[in-house]
Amino acid sequence: MEIRLNAVGHRYEAVEVLSDITLTIPAHKITCIIGPSGCGKSTLLRFMGGLEKPSSGDVLQLGTAPEGSLNALTYIFQDFALLPWRTVEDNISLVLEDHRLPTEKTKAIIENVLARTKLSDFAKALPKQLSGGMKQRVAIARALAVNPAVLLMDEPLSALDSQTRDLLMEDLVSLWTRTPFTAVYVTHNLQEAVRLGHQIVVLSRRPGQIHQVVTIDTPLDQRIASNPDLQNKHDHLWQLMRDEARAADAELLHA
Ligand SMILES: Nc1ncnc2c1ncn2[C@@H]1O[C@H](COP(=O)(O)OP(=O)(O)O)[C@@H](O)[C@H]1O
Ligand SMILES: [Mg+2]
């Protein structure tokens, strides 16, 4: 499935948040959206998932969800959003309950996603027994359980320390490499974007507009820091972001 945004703009009363966003989210690739805090990234993601409608422009979901998809558009948030009184497997079964699947099928899905996220030994654990990184892996497992057409991630690693972030990025790379999925990954972290993005959308400060779209062809499982192409992309993206941040600071001074 592919998402197309056509001249999307938005205001919250007097505040213009997004302006003239035209963008395609291609199937089976990861699109990263980076930009300064408050530039409208989360708002844009809510439009893509249909949680909210923009004040102008169109959001189109094209194509069909994969076979067996129980929920075409699924979110992963920074705060994990796990129910503390439910075990890991019961947090996952929660998203399957409405679908009235045969018990065997539910069991098979849970086993499959726990194995893919390396959580099989923790099926009966409660969230409070898990580290932050493991909690987020449960949230990833829960998202995978519905076999979404598009996975929408809003700063999923921002609450984690940098080592845990690296480990989870590796997990996402290996999940994607095994079964390429369609994802939109919002972050303000350039390293994450360069590690995970096939397409990186750089938004300007508010009102968020597309500053530039940068593609990275290096396969995800070959993205090591010493790769000179990757280093060039990183430096280029850093310049774009730095210019935005400086312009925003200058505006504050003259406001
Ligand atoms: N429901 C809302 N009502 C009013 N203003 C909002 C609402 N949601 C977000 N905003 C404002 O819109 C701007 C963009 O927010 P957001 O999309 O969360 O940015 P980002 O995710 O890039 O930090 C911010 O100035 C924020 O305060
Ligand atoms: Mg946000």
Short mmCIF file of C-alpha atoms and ligand atoms in Angstrom, two decimals:
data_model
loop_
_atom_site.label_atom_id
_atom_site.label_comp_id
_atom_site.label_asym_id
_atom_site.label_seq_id
_atom_site.Cartn_x
_atom_site.Cartn_y
_atom_site.Cartn_z
CA MET A 1 0.00 0.00 0.00
CA GLU A 2 1.12 3.51 -0.80
CA ILE A 3 0.12 6.81 0.77
CA ARG A 4 -0.07 10.00 -1.26
CA LEU A 5 -0.32 13.47 0.17
CA ASN A 6 -1.41 16.18 -2.18
CA ALA A 7 -0.93 19.85 -1.22
CA VAL A 8 -1.68 19.13 2.43
CA GLY A 9 -1.89 22.16 4.68
CA HIS A 10 -3.18 22.60 8.19
CA ARG A 11 -3.94 25.22 10.79
CA TYR A 12 -4.96 24.95 14.40
CA GLU A 13 -7.00 28.15 14.66
CA ALA A 14 -4.54 31.01 14.12
CA VAL A 15 -1.47 28.79 13.96
CA GLU A 16 -0.39 27.50 10.58
CA VAL A 17 1.21 24.13 11.26
CA LEU A 18 1.81 22.57 7.84
CA SER A 19 1.91 24.07 4.37
CA ASP A 20 1.75 22.57 0.89
CA ILE A 21 3.01 19.06 1.61
CA THR A 22 3.04 16.89 -1.52
CA LEU A 23 4.65 13.55 -0.90
CA THR A 24 4.43 9.86 -1.76
CA ILE A 25 5.11 7.17 0.82
CA PRO A 26 6.26 4.26 -1.35
CA ALA A 27 5.33 0.67 -0.55
CA HIS A 28 7.92 -1.63 1.06
CA LYS A 29 10.26 1.21 1.96
CA ILE A 30 10.92 3.19 5.11
CA THR A 31 10.27 6.92 4.85
CA CYS A 32 11.78 9.01 7.62
CA ILE A 33 10.41 12.44 8.44
CA ILE A 34 12.79 14.73 10.25
CA GLY A 35 12.43 18.32 11.30
CA PRO A 36 12.65 20.59 14.33
CA SER A 37 10.35 20.17 17.28
CA GLY A 38 6.90 21.66 16.66
CA CYS A 39 7.18 21.67 12.85
CA GLY A 40 4.16 19.39 12.44
CA LYS A 41 5.66 15.87 12.17
CA SER A 42 3.19 14.18 14.51
CA THR A 43 0.32 16.07 12.93
CA LEU A 44 1.39 14.84 9.50
CA LEU A 45 1.56 11.26 10.76
CA ARG A 46 -1.96 11.53 12.18
CA PHE A 47 -3.18 12.63 8.73
CA MET A 48 -1.47 9.64 7.11
CA GLY A 49 -3.20 7.26 9.48
CA GLY A 50 -6.56 8.97 9.02
CA LEU A 51 -6.81 9.92 12.72
CA GLU A 52 -7.35 13.54 11.74
CA LYS A 53 -8.16 15.46 8.56
CA PRO A 54 -6.01 18.32 7.23
CA SER A 55 -7.67 21.71 6.68
CA SER A 56 -6.62 21.61 3.03
CA GLY A 57 -5.32 19.08 0.50
CA ASP A 58 -5.84 15.32 0.21
CA VAL A 59 -4.46 12.19 1.80
CA LEU A 60 -4.93 9.06 -0.29
CA GLN A 61 -4.31 5.48 0.71
CA LEU A 62 -3.72 3.57 -2.51
CA GLY A 63 -3.60 -0.14 -3.17
CA THR A 64 -4.71 -2.99 -0.99
CA ALA A 65 -3.52 -4.15 2.39
CA PRO A 66 -1.50 -7.39 2.45
CA GLU A 67 -3.41 -10.64 2.78
CA GLY A 68 -4.27 -11.35 6.37
CA SER A 69 -3.88 -7.71 7.38
CA LEU A 70 -6.13 -7.01 10.35
CA ASN A 71 -5.44 -3.32 10.57
CA ALA A 72 -4.11 -1.45 7.56
CA LEU A 73 -2.55 1.46 9.45
CA THR A 74 -0.90 0.82 12.78
CA TYR A 75 0.97 3.19 15.10
CA ILE A 76 3.95 2.82 17.39
CA PHE A 77 4.48 5.66 19.86
CA GLN A 78 7.35 6.81 22.02
CA ASP A 79 5.65 5.83 25.29
CA PHE A 80 5.06 2.12 24.40
CA ALA A 81 1.40 2.31 25.46
CA LEU A 82 1.34 -1.10 27.15
CA LEU A 83 -1.30 -2.07 29.71
CA PRO A 84 0.68 -2.59 32.95
CA TRP A 85 -1.60 -5.31 34.34
CA ARG A 86 -1.40 -7.49 31.24
CA THR A 87 1.43 -9.86 30.40
CA VAL A 88 3.46 -9.43 27.22
CA GLU A 89 1.36 -11.98 25.33
CA ASP A 90 -1.88 -10.49 26.62
CA ASN A 91 -0.81 -7.02 25.54
CA ILE A 92 -0.39 -8.46 22.06
CA SER A 93 -3.62 -10.48 22.10
CA LEU A 94 -5.47 -7.27 22.93
CA VAL A 95 -5.17 -6.02 19.35
CA LEU A 96 -6.42 -9.37 18.02
CA GLU A 97 -9.49 -9.64 20.26
CA ASP A 98 -11.86 -7.68 18.02
CA HIS A 99 -11.08 -9.92 15.07
CA ARG A 100 -12.59 -13.10 16.53
CA LEU A 101 -9.89 -15.35 15.19
CA PRO A 102 -9.83 -19.04 16.07
CA THR A 103 -7.82 -19.57 19.29
CA GLU A 104 -5.18 -21.54 17.41
CA LYS A 105 -4.69 -18.73 14.93
CA THR A 106 -4.32 -16.13 17.70
CA LYS A 107 -1.76 -18.34 19.42
CA ALA A 108 0.20 -18.81 16.20
CA ILE A 109 0.30 -15.06 15.50
CA ILE A 110 1.50 -14.28 19.02
CA GLU A 111 4.22 -16.94 18.85
CA ASN A 112 5.33 -15.66 15.48
CA VAL A 113 5.66 -12.00 16.50
CA LEU A 114 7.32 -12.86 19.82
CA ALA A 115 9.91 -14.93 17.95
CA ARG A 116 10.50 -12.15 15.42
CA THR A 117 11.11 -9.61 18.18
CA LYS A 118 13.17 -12.05 20.28
CA LEU A 119 10.67 -12.02 23.13
CA SER A 120 9.61 -15.67 23.20
CA ASP A 121 11.01 -16.19 26.70
CA PHE A 122 9.10 -13.19 28.03
CA ALA A 123 5.56 -14.09 26.98
CA LYS A 124 4.36 -14.29 30.59
CA ALA A 125 6.28 -11.28 31.90
CA LEU A 126 4.58 -8.08 33.00
CA PRO A 127 5.69 -4.73 31.54
CA LYS A 128 7.21 -3.65 34.88
CA GLN A 129 9.64 -6.59 34.63
CA LEU A 130 10.97 -5.33 31.30
CA SER A 131 13.55 -2.72 30.33
CA GLY A 132 12.50 0.25 28.18
CA GLY A 133 13.97 -1.38 25.09
CA MET A 134 12.06 -4.60 25.69
CA LYS A 135 8.83 -2.69 26.27
CA GLN A 136 9.25 -1.04 22.91
CA ARG A 137 9.92 -4.46 21.35
CA VAL A 138 6.57 -5.58 22.78
CA ALA A 139 4.96 -2.56 21.13
CA ILE A 140 6.65 -3.51 17.84
CA ALA A 141 5.47 -7.12 18.23
CA ARG A 142 1.94 -5.89 18.88
CA ALA A 143 2.05 -3.71 15.76
CA LEU A 144 3.36 -6.60 13.64
CA ALA A 145 0.62 -8.90 14.97
CA VAL A 146 -2.01 -7.17 12.85
CA ASN A 147 0.21 -7.37 9.75
CA PRO A 148 -0.27 -3.70 8.87
CA ALA A 149 -0.05 -2.32 5.38
CA VAL A 150 1.74 0.73 6.75
CA LEU A 151 3.52 1.03 10.07
CA LEU A 152 3.43 4.59 11.41
CA MET A 153 6.10 5.30 14.03
CA ASP A 154 6.24 8.53 16.00
CA GLU A 155 9.67 8.97 17.62
CA PRO A 156 9.57 5.32 18.71
CA LEU A 157 13.08 5.33 20.19
CA SER A 158 13.15 8.81 21.74
CA ALA A 159 12.53 7.59 25.28
CA LEU A 160 15.45 5.15 25.17
CA ASP A 161 19.16 5.52 25.92
CA SER A 162 21.52 5.56 22.96
CA GLN A 163 22.76 1.98 23.29
CA THR A 164 19.21 0.63 23.46
CA ARG A 165 18.34 2.81 20.48
CA ASP A 166 21.16 1.23 18.47
CA LEU A 167 20.00 -2.26 19.40
CA LEU A 168 16.42 -1.53 18.43
CA MET A 169 17.50 0.02 15.15
CA GLU A 170 19.31 -3.23 14.40
CA ASP A 171 16.13 -5.13 15.23
CA LEU A 172 14.10 -2.93 12.88
CA VAL A 173 16.70 -3.40 10.12
CA SER A 174 16.63 -7.17 10.46
CA LEU A 175 12.81 -7.28 10.59
CA TRP A 176 12.63 -5.13 7.47
CA THR A 177 15.35 -7.07 5.65
CA ARG A 178 13.50 -10.33 6.20
CA THR A 179 10.09 -8.97 5.19
CA PRO A 180 10.17 -5.46 3.71
CA PHE A 181 7.26 -3.50 5.13
CA THR A 182 5.99 0.01 4.42
CA ALA A 183 6.76 2.43 7.21
CA VAL A 184 6.79 6.10 8.07
CA TYR A 185 9.24 6.88 10.82
CA VAL A 186 9.10 10.30 12.46
CA THR A 187 12.17 11.42 14.34
CA HIS A 188 14.17 14.50 15.23
CA ASN A 189 17.28 12.31 15.34
CA LEU A 190 19.43 12.42 12.22
CA GLN A 191 21.34 9.21 13.05
CA GLU A 192 18.08 7.26 13.15
CA ALA A 193 16.99 8.70 9.82
CA VAL A 194 20.30 7.84 8.12
CA ARG A 195 20.27 4.33 9.60
CA LEU A 196 16.66 3.46 8.70
CA GLY A 197 15.41 5.67 5.89
CA HIS A 198 15.22 4.81 2.20
CA GLN A 199 13.65 8.21 1.74
CA ILE A 200 14.29 11.04 4.17
CA VAL A 201 11.90 13.98 4.18
CA VAL A 202 13.38 17.09 5.77
CA LEU A 203 10.71 19.49 7.00
CA SER A 204 11.31 23.17 7.59
CA ARG A 205 10.45 24.89 10.84
CA ARG A 206 6.77 25.66 11.41
CA PRO A 207 4.73 25.87 9.26
CA GLY A 208 6.30 22.61 8.18
CA GLN A 209 7.05 22.54 4.48
CA ILE A 210 9.15 20.07 2.55
CA HIS A 211 12.66 21.45 2.62
CA GLN A 212 14.15 18.53 0.71
CA VAL A 213 13.65 14.80 0.08
CA VAL A 214 16.87 12.80 0.19
CA THR A 215 17.01 9.16 -0.89
CA ILE A 216 19.62 6.69 0.35
CA ASP A 217 20.20 3.65 -1.82
CA THR A 218 22.64 1.81 0.45
CA PRO A 219 20.80 -1.35 1.63
CA LEU A 220 19.77 -1.12 5.28
CA ASP A 221 21.92 -4.07 6.31
CA GLN A 222 25.03 -2.42 4.84
CA ARG A 223 24.76 0.93 6.56
CA ILE A 224 27.95 1.16 8.49
CA ALA A 225 29.26 4.57 9.49
CA SER A 226 32.49 4.16 7.50
CA ASN A 227 30.59 4.01 4.20
CA PRO A 228 31.59 7.27 2.41
CA ASP A 229 28.27 7.66 0.54
CA LEU A 230 26.41 7.39 3.80
CA GLN A 231 28.74 9.91 5.43
CA ASN A 232 28.08 12.36 2.57
CA LYS A 233 24.31 11.99 2.95
CA HIS A 234 24.64 12.48 6.67
CA ASP A 235 26.69 15.67 6.24
CA HIS A 236 24.27 17.03 3.65
CA LEU A 237 21.26 16.35 5.88
CA TRP A 238 23.04 17.86 8.85
CA GLN A 239 23.62 21.07 6.91
CA LEU A 240 19.95 21.28 5.98
CA MET A 241 18.89 20.79 9.58
CA ARG A 242 21.48 23.21 10.92
CA ASP A 243 20.35 25.93 8.50
CA GLU A 244 16.76 25.46 9.65
CA ALA A 245 17.72 25.61 13.31
CA ARG A 246 19.80 28.77 12.78
CA ALA A 247 17.00 30.44 10.82
CA ALA A 248 14.56 29.59 13.60
CA ASP A 249 16.89 31.11 16.20
CA ALA A 250 17.30 34.25 14.11
CA GLU A 251 13.52 34.59 13.88
CA LEU A 252 13.22 34.42 17.67
CA LEU A 253 15.63 37.32 17.94
CA HIS A 254 13.55 39.45 15.59
CA ALA A 255 10.15 38.40 16.87
N1 LIG B 1 -4.57 19.38 18.80
C1 LIG B 1 -3.87 20.51 18.69
N2 LIG B 1 -4.43 21.73 18.91
C2 LIG B 1 -3.72 22.85 18.77
N3 LIG B 1 -2.44 22.92 18.42
C3 LIG B 1 -1.81 21.75 18.19
C4 LIG B 1 -2.49 20.49 18.31
N4 LIG B 1 -1.60 19.51 18.00
C5 LIG B 1 -0.44 20.12 17.71
N5 LIG B 1 -0.56 21.46 17.82
C6 LIG B 1 0.50 22.44 17.52
O1 LIG B 1 0.92 22.23 16.20
C7 LIG B 1 2.31 22.36 16.06
C8 LIG B 1 2.92 21.07 15.49
O2 LIG B 1 2.77 20.02 16.42
P1 LIG B 1 3.32 18.56 16.18
O3 LIG B 1 2.73 18.00 14.95
O4 LIG B 1 3.11 17.81 17.44
O5 LIG B 1 4.90 18.85 15.93
P2 LIG B 1 6.15 17.86 16.03
O6 LIG B 1 5.64 16.47 16.13
O7 LIG B 1 6.94 18.14 14.80
O8 LIG B 1 6.92 18.29 17.25
C9 LIG B 1 2.85 22.69 17.45
O9 LIG B 1 2.99 24.08 17.52
C10 LIG B 1 1.73 22.23 18.37
O10 LIG B 1 1.70 22.99 19.54
MG MG B 2 5.88 15.01 17.58
#
